[in-house]
Short mmCIF file of C-alpha atoms in Angstrom, two decimals:
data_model
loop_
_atom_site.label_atom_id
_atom_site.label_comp_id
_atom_site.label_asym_id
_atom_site.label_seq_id
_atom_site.Cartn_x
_atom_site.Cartn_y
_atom_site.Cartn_z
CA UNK A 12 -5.16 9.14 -29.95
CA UNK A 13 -4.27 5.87 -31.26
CA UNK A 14 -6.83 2.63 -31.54
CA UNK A 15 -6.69 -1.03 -32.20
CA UNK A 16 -8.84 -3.80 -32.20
CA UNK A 17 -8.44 -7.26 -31.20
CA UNK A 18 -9.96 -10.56 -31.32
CA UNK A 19 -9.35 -13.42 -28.80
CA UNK A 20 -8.83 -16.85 -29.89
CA UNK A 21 -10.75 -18.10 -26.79
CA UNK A 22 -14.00 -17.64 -25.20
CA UNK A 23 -13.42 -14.84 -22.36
CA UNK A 24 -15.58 -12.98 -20.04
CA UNK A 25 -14.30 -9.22 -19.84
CA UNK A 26 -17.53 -8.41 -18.10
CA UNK A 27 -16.28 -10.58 -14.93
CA UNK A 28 -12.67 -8.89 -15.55
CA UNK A 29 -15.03 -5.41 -14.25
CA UNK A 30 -16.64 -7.25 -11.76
CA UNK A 31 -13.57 -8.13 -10.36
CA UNK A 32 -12.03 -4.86 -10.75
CA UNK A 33 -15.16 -2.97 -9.36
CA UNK A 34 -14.81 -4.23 -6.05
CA UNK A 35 -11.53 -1.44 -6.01
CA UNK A 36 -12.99 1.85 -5.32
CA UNK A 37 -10.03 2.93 -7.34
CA UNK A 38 -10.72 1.32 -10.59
CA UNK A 39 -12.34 3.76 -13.41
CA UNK A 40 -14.56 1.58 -15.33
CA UNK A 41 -18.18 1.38 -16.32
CA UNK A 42 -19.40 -2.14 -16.46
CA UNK A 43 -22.66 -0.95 -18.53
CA UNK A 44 -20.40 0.18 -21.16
CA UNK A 45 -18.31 -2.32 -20.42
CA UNK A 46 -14.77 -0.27 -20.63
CA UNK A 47 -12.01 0.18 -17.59
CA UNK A 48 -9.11 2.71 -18.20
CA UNK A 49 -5.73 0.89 -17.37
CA UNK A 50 -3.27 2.76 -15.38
CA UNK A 51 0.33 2.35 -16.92
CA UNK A 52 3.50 3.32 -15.85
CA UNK A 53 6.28 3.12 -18.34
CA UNK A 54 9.38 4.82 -17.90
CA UNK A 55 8.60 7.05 -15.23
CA UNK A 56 5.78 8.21 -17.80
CA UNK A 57 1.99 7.20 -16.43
CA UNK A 58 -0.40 6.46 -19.37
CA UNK A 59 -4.47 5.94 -19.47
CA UNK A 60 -5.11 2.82 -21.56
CA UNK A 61 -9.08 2.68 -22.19
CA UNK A 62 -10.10 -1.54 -22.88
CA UNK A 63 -13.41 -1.25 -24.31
CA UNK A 64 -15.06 -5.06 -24.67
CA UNK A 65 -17.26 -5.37 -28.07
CA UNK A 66 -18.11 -8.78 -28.24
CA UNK A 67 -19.35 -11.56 -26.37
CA UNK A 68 -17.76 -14.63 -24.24
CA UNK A 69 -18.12 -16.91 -26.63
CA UNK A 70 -17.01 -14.83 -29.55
CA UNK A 71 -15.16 -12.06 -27.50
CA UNK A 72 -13.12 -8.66 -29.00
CA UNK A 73 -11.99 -5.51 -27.77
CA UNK A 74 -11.02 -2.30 -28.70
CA UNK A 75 -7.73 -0.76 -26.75
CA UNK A 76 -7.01 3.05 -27.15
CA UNK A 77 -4.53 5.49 -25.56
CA UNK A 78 -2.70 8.57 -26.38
CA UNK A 79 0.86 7.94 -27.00
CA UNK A 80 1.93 6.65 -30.23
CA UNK A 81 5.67 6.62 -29.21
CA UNK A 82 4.58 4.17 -26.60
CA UNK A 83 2.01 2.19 -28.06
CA UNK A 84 3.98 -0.86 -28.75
CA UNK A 85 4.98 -1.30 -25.06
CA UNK A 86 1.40 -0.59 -24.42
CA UNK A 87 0.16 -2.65 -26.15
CA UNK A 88 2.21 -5.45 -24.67
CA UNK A 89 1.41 -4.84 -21.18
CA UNK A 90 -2.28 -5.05 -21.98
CA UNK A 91 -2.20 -7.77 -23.48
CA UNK A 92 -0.02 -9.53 -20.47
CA UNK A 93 -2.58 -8.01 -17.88
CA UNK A 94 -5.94 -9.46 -20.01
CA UNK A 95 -3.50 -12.83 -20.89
CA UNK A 96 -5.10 -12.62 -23.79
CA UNK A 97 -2.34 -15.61 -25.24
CA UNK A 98 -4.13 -17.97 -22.69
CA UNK A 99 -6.41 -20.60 -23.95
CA UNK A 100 -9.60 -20.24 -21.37
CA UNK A 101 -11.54 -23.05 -23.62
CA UNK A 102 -8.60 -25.88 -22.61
CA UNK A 103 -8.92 -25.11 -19.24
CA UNK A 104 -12.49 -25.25 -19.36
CA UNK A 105 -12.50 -28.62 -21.01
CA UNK A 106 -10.08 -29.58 -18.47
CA UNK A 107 -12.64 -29.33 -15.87
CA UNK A 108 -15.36 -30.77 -17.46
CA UNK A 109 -13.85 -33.96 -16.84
CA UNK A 110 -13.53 -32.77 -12.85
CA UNK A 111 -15.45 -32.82 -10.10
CA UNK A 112 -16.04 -28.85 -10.48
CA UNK A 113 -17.60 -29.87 -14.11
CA UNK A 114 -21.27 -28.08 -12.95
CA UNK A 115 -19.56 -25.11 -11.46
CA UNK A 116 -17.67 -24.46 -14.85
CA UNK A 117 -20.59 -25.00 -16.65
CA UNK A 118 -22.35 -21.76 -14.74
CA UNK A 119 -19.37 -19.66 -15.16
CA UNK A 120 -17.34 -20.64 -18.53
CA UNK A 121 -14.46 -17.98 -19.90
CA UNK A 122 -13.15 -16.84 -16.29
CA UNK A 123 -10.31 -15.48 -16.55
CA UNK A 124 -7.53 -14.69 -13.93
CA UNK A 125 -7.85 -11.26 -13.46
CA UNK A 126 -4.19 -9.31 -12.44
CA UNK A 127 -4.04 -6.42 -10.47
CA UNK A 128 -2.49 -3.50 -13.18
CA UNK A 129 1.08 -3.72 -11.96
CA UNK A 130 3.24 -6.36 -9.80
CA UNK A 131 4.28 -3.34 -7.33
CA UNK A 132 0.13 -2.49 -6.66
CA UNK A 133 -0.39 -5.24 -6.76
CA UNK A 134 1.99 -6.78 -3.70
CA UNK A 135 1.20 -3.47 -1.77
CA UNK A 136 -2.95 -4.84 -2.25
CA UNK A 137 -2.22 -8.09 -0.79
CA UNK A 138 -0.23 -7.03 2.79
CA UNK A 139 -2.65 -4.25 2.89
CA UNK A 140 -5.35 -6.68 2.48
CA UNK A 141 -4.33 -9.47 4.58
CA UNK A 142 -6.58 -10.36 7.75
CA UNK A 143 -9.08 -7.70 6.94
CA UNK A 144 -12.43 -8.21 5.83
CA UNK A 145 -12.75 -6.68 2.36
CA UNK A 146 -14.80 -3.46 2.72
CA UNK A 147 -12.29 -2.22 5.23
CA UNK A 148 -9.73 -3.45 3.14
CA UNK A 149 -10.71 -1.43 0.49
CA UNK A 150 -10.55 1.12 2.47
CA UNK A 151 -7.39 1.36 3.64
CA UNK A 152 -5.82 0.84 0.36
CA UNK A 153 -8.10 3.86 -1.26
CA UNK A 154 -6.44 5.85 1.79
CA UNK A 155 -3.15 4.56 1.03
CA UNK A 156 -3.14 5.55 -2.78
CA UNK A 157 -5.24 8.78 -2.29
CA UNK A 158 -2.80 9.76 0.01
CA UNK A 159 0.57 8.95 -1.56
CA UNK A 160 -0.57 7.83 -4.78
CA UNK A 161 -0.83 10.15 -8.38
CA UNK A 162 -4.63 11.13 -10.02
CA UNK A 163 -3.69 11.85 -13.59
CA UNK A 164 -7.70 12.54 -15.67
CA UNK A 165 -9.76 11.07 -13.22
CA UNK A 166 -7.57 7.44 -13.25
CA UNK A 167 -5.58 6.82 -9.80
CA UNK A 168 -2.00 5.68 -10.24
CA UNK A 169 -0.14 3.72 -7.11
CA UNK A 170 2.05 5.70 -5.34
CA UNK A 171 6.15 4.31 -6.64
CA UNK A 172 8.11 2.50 -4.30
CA UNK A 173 10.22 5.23 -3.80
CA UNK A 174 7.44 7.47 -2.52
CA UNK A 175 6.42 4.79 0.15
CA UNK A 176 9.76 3.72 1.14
CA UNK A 177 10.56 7.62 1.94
CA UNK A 178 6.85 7.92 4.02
CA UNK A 179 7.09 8.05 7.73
CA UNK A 180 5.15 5.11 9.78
CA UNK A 181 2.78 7.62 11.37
CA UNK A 182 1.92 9.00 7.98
CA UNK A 183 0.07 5.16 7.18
CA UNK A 184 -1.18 5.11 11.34
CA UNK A 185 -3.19 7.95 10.64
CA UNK A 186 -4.84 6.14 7.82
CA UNK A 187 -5.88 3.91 10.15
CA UNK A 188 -3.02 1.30 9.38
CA UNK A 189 -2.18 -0.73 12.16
CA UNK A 190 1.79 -0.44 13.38
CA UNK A 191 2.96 -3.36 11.89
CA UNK A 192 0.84 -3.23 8.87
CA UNK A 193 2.57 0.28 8.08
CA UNK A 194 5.79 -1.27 8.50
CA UNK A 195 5.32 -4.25 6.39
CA UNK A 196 4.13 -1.82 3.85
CA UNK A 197 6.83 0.73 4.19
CA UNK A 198 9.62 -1.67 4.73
CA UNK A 199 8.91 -4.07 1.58
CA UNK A 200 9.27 -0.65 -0.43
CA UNK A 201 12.71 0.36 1.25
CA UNK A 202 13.47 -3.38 0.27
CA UNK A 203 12.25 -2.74 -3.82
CA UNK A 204 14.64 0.49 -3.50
CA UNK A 205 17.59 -0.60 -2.30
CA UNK A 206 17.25 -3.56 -4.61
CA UNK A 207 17.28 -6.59 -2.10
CA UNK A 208 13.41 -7.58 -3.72
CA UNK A 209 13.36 -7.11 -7.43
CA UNK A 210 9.56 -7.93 -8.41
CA UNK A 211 10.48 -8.15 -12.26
CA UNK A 212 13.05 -10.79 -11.58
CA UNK A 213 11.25 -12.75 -9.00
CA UNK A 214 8.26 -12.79 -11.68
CA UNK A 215 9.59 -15.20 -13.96
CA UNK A 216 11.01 -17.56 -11.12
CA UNK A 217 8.91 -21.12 -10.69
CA UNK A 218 6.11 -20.46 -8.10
CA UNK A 219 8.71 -22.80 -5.72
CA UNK A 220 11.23 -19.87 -5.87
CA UNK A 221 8.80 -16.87 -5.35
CA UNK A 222 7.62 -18.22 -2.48
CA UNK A 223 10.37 -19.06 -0.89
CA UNK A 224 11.78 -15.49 -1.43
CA UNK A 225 8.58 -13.83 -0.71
CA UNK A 226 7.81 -15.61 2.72
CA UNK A 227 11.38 -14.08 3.99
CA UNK A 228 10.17 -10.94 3.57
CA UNK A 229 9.13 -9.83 7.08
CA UNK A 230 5.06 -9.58 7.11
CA UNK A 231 4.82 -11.88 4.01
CA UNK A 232 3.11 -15.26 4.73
CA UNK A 233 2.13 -18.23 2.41
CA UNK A 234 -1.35 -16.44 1.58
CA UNK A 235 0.11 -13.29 0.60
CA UNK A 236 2.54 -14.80 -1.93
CA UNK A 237 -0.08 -17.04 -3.34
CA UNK A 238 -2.42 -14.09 -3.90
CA UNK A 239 0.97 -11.90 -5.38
CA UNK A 240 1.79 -14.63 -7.87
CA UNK A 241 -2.23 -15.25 -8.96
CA UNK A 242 -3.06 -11.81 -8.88
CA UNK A 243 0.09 -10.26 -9.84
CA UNK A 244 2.08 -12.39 -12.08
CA UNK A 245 -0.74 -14.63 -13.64
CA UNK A 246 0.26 -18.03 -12.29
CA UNK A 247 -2.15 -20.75 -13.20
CA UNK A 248 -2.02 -23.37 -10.74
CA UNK A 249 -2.14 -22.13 -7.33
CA UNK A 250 -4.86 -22.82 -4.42
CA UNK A 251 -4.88 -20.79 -1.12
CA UNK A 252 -6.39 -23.51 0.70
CA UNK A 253 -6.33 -20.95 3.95
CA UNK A 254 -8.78 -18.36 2.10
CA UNK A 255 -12.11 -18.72 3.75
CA UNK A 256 -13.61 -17.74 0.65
CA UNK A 257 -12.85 -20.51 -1.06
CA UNK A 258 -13.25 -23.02 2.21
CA UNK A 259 -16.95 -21.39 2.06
CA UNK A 260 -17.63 -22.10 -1.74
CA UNK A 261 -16.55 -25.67 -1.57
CA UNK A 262 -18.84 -26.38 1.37
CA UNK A 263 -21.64 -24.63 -0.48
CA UNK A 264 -20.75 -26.56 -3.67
CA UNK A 265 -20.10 -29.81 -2.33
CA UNK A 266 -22.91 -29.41 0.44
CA UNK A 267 -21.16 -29.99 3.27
CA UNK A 268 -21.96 -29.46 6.76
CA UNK A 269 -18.83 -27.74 7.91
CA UNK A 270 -16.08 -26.39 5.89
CA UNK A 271 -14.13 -28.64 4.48
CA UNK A 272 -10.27 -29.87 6.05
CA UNK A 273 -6.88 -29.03 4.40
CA UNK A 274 -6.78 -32.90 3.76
CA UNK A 275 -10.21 -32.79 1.60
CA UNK A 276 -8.73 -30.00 0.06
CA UNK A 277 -5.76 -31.60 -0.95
CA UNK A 278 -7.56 -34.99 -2.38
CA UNK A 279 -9.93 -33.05 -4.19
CA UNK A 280 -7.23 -30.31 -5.83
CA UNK A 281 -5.11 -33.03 -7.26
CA UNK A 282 -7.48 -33.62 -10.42
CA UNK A 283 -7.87 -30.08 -10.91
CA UNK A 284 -4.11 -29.48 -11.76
CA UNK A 285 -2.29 -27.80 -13.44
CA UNK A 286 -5.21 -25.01 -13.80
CA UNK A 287 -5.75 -24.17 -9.85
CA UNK A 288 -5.90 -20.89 -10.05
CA UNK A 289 -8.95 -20.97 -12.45
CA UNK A 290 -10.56 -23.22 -9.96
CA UNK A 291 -9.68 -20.72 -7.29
CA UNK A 292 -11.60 -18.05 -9.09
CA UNK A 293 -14.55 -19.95 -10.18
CA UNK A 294 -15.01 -21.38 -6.59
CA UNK A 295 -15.39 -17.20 -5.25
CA UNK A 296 -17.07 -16.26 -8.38
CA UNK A 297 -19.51 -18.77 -7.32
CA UNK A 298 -20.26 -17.02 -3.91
CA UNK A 299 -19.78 -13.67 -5.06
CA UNK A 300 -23.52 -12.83 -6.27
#
């Protein structure tokens, strides 16, 4: 077994990256601890990676282990893409201190965005999740990976596309999928496998060109694209305004009487650029407990 440590150039808060990530049954971690074991698939080969956090937000390291030195290179790399460890939380945070969300900030400094651990889980997480509340959402995507997915020493590995595209409708129905839900699953996987929606590629489009290629995919709408580029590529700047969570935090925040309209929204976004999606996850970190 290999080890390395690093040191961020940044304030960061790992111990909200296992918040976040506790909310998925799936997720080994232990936020007392304070470690979560990766899963990684490279090659066809699925590897633990254990992120151990040893410091503090303000002055934040970690220690990354795994067991394959052939591989630990590429392993590191993907880590260090999933943590975005290269991203400079303390600009953005400045950023908003001249913002209206300059109190919010203040509560919650070093918030990271915090990816799902690969951009194929990560799509299959948002249809899944879409129009459910989350406990049942959960739920269904524990089924969904219990039941086609890999356990390799306790860690739980999404099931490939292959595997999904190749499952029968009836197989998700009995998980208590919903017809169309277990098509939109089933059929964005035949569409990964037959190479009409390569994930990789799309990745390093602008946000413009992932969504417009992601909302033609039957049972993909503007939420679920959003949520795929934030939570699986990393993108910076984008603000579901159609997630009640964050509707709820900004009328909580901004003590309103209703929730607030698109058009509020909107006007009060525009100073918050180019950094939305770190306004996104401070606004339901703020309501989350």
């Amino acid at each position: 077994m290999w080890k390395e440590k690093f040191k961020a150039n940044t304030f960061y808060d790992f111990d909200y990256t296992l918040l976040r990530w506790a909310f998925d049954p799936l997720t080994r971690l232990d936020r007392e601890e304070r470690w979560v074991d990766v899963p990684v698939k490279l090659g066809g080969n699925h590897h633990i990676v254990r992120v151990q956090g040893l410091g503090t937000t303000a002055d934040p390291s970690f220690e990354v282990s795994s067991d394959s030195e052939e591989d630990k290179e590429a392993l590191l790399s993907h880590i260090s893409d999933l943590f975005q460890w290269n991203i400079d939380i303390e600009k953005v945070h400045h950023h908003f201190l001249d913002t209206s969300l300059k109190k919010m900030f203040q509560a919650h400094p070093g918030t990271p965005i915090v990816k799902d651990f690969h951009l194929y889980d990560c799509l299959m997480k948002v249809i899944i999740h879409q129009q459910l509340n989350m406990k049942f959402a959960y739920t269904l995507s524990t089924r969904f990976v219990e039941t086609l997915g890999t356990k390799k020493d306790g860690v739980w590995f999404y099931p490939d596309p292959e595997t999904v595209a190749d499952t029968p409708y009836e197989t998700l129905r009995e998980l208590q999928f919903s017809q169309r839900k277990a098509e939109y699953v089933i059929d964005t996987s035949r569409l990964i496998v037959d190479g009409k929606l390569d994930l990789e590629a799309l990745a390093i489009e602008s946000d413009e060109e992932i969504m417009k290629q992601l909302v033609k995919v039957r049972g993909i709408g503007p939420w679920t694209a959003e949520n795929w580029m934030m939570f699986g590529v990393g993108r910076p700047n984008l603000f579901p305004k159609a997630d009640i969570g964050i509707q709820n935090a900004l009328k909580f925040y901004f003590e309103l009487e209703t929730k607030p309209t698109y058009e509020q929204m909107e006007q009060w976004s525009k100073e918050w650029e180019p950094y939305l999606s770190y306004a996104s996850l401070t606004l339901w970190r703020s309501i989350e407990g």
